[in-house]
Backbone as CSV, one residue per row, in Angstrom:
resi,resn,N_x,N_y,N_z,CA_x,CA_y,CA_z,C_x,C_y,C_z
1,UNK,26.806,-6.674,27.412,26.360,-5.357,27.796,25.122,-5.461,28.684
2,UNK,24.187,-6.200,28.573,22.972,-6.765,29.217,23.253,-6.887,30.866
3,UNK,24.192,-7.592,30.938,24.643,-7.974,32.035,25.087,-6.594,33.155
4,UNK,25.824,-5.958,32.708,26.281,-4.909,33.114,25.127,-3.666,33.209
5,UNK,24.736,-3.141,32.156,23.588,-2.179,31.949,22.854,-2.709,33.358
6,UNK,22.324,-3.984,33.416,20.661,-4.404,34.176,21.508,-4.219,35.275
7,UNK,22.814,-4.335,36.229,22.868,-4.025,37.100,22.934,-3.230,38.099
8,UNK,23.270,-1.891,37.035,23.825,-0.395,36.862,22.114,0.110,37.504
9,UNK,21.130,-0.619,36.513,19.913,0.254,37.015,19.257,-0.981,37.831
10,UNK,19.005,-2.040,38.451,19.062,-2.482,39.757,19.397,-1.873,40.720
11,UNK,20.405,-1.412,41.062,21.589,-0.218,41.748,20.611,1.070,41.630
12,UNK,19.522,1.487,40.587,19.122,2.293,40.647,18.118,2.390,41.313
13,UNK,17.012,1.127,41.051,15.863,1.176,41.627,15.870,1.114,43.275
14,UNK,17.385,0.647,44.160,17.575,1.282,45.371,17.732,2.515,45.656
15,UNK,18.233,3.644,44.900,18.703,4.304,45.076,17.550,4.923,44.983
16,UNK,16.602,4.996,43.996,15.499,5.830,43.756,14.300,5.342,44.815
17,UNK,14.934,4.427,45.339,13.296,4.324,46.822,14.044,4.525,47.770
18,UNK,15.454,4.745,47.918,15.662,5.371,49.421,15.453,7.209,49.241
19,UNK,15.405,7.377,48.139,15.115,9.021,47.781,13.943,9.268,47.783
20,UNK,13.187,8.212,47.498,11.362,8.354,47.941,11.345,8.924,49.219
21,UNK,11.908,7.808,50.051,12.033,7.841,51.560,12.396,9.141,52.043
22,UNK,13.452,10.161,50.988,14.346,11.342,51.596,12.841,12.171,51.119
23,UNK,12.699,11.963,50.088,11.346,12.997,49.710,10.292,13.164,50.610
24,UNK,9.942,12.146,51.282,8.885,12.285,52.094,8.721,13.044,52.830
25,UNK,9.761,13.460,53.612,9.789,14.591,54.473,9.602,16.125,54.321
26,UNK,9.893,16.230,52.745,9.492,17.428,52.250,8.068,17.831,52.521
27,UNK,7.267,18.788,53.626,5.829,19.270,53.480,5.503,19.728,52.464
28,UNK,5.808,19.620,51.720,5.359,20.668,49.941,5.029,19.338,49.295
29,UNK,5.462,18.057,49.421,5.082,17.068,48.400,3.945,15.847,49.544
30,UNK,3.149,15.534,48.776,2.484,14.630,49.339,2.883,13.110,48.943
31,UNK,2.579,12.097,50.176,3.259,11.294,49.882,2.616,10.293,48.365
32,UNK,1.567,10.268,48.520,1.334,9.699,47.446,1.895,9.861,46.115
33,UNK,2.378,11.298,45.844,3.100,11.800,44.500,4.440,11.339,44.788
34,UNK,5.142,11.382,45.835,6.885,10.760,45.659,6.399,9.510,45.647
35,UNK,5.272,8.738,46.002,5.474,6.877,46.112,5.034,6.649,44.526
36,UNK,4.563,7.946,43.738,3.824,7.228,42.833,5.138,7.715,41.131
37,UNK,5.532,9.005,41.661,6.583,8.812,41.079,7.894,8.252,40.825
38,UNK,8.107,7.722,42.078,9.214,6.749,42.492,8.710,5.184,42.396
39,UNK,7.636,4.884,41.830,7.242,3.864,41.870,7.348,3.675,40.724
40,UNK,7.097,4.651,39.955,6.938,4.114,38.084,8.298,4.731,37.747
41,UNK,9.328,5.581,38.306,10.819,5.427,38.034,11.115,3.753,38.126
42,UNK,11.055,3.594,39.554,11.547,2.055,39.826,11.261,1.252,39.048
43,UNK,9.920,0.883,38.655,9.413,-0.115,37.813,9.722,0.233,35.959
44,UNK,10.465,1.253,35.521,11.163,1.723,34.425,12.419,0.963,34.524
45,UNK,12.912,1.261,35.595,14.718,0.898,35.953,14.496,-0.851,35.408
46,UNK,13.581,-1.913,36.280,13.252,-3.263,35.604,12.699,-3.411,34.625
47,UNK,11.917,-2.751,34.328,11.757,-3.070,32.472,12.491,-2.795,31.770
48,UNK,13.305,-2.114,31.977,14.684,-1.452,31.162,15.599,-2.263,31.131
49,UNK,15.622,-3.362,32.262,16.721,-4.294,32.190,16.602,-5.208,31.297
50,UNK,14.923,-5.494,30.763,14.904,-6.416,29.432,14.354,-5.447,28.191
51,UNK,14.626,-4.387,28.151,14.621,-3.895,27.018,16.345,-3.043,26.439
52,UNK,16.982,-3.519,27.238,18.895,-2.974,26.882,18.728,-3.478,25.534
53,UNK,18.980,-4.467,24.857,19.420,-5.187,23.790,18.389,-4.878,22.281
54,UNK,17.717,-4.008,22.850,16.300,-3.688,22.110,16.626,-2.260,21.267
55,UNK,16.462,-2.204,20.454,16.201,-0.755,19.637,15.836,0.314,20.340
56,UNK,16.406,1.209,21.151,16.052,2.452,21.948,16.604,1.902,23.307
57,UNK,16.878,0.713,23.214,16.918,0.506,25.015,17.749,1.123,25.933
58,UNK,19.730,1.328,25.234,20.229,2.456,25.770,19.675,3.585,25.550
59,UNK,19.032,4.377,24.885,19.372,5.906,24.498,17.944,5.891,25.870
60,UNK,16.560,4.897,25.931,16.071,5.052,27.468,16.840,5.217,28.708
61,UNK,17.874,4.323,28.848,18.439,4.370,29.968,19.168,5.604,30.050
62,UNK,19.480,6.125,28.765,20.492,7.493,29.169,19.359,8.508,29.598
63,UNK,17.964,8.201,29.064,16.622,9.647,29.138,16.490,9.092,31.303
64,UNK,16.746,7.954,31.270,16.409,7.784,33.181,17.660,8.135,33.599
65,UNK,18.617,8.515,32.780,19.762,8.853,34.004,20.026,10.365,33.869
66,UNK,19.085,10.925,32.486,18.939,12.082,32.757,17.838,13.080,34.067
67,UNK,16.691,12.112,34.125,15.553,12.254,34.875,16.075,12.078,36.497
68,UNK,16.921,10.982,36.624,17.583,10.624,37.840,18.602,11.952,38.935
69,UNK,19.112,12.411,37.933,19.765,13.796,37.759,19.049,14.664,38.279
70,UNK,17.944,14.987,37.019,17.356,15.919,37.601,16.476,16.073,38.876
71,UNK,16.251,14.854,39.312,15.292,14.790,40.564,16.442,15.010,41.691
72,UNK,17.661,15.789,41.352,18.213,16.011,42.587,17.747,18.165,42.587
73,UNK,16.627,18.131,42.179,15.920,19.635,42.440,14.753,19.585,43.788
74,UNK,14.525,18.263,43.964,13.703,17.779,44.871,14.564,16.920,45.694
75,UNK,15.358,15.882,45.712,16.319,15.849,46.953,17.838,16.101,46.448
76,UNK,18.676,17.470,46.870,19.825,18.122,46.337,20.865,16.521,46.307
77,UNK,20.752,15.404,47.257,22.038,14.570,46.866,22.015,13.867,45.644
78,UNK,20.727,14.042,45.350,20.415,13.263,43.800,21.330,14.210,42.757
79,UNK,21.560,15.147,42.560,22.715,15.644,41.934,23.681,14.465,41.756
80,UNK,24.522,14.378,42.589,25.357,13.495,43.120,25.254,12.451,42.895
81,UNK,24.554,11.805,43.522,24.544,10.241,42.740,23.740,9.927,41.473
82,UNK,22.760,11.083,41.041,22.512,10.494,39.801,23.772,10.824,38.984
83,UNK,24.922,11.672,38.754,26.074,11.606,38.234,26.800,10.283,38.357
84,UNK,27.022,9.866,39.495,27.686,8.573,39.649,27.072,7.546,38.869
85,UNK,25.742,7.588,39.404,25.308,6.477,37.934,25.192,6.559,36.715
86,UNK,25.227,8.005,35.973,25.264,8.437,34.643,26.472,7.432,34.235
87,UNK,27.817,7.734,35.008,29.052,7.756,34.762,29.232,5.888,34.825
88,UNK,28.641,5.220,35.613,28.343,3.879,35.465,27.500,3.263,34.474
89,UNK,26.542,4.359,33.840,25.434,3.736,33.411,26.641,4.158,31.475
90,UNK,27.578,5.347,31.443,28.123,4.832,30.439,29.309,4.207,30.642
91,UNK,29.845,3.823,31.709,30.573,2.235,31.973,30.564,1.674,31.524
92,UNK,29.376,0.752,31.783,27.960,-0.423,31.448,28.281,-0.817,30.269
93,UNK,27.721,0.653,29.392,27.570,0.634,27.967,28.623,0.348,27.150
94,UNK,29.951,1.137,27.669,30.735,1.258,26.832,31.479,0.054,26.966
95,UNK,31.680,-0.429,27.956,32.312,-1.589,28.677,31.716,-2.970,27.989
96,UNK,30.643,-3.117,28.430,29.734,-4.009,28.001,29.581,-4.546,26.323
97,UNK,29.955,-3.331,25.818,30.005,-3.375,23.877,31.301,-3.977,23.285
98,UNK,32.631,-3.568,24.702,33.304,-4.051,24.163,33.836,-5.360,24.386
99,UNK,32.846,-5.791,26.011,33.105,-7.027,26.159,31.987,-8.155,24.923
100,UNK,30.924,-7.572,24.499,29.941,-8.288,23.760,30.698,-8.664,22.363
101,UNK,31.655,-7.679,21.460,32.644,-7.782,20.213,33.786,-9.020,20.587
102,UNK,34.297,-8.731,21.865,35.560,-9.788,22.208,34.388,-11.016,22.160
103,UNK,33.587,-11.378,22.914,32.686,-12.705,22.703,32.513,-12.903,21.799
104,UNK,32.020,-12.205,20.486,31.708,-12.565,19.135,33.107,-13.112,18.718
105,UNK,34.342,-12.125,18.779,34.908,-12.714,18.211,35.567,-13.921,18.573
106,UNK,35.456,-14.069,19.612,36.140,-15.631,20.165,35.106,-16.229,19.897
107,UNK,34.065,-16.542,19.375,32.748,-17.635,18.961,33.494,-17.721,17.731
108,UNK,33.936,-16.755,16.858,33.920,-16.862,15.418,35.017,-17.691,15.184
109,UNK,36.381,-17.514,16.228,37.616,-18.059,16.349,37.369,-19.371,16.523
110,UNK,36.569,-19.530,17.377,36.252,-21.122,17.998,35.473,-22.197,16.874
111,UNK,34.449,-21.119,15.936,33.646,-21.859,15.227,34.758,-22.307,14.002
112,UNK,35.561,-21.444,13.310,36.663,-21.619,12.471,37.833,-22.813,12.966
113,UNK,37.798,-23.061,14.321,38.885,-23.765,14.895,38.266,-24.515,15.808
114,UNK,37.584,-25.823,15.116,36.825,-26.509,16.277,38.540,-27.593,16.926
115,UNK,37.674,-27.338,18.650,38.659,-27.950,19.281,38.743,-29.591,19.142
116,UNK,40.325,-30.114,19.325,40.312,-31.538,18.573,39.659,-32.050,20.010
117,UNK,39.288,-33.437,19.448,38.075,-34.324,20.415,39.943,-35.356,20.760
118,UNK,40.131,-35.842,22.168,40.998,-36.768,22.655,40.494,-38.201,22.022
119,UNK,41.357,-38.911,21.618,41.039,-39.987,21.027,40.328,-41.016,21.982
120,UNK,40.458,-40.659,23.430,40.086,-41.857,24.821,38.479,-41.025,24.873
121,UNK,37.885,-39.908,24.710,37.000,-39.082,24.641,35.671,-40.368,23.990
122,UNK,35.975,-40.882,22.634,35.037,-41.786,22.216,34.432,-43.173,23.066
């Protein structure tokens, strides 16, 4: 799931500095507030990639793909693609959980059934 999740929001932290970039142009926001809010989104999206496996670490990533969302009130395509990544970001999850169970259980298969060693092997 690690694997998948951290890439989903990698994917994000582009997405959320080319929307810096769309924000800027807005005269109502100064730039320092889109670089500084898009800066500590971004730098959430990578800490988030080592906190997945952690106690809260999805139900964070679902609170940034809610936030992601909503910052399409300040640039309207963020609607839009923060949906697309919601919809990836429970991909990720759901995908990822069930590839993490199939691994367990083929460890458990493997540990129960160690493979025979070739007798020319020694």
């Amino acid at each position: 799931m690690r694997t998948l999740c951290a890439s989903t929001l990698i994917g994000e932290v582009f997405v959320i500095g080319f929307a810096g970039l769309v924000a800027m142009k807005d005269p109502d926001l100064s730039t320092g507030t889109v670089w500084t809010v898009s800066g500590i989104a971004m730098a959430v999206c990578v800490l988030l990639c080592g906190m997945i496996t952690r106690p809260g670490g999805v139900q964070l990533g679902w609170a940034l793909q809610v936030a992601l969302i909503a910052s399409g009130f300040i640039v309207p395509s963020m609607f839009f693609l923060g949906a697309i990544f919601a919809a990836l970001w429970w991909a990720s999850v759901h995908y990822g959980r069930k590839i993490d169970e199939a691994k367990a259980r083929f460890a458990a298969k493997a540990a129960d059934h160690p493979a025979p060693v070739p007798p020319d092997a020694a």
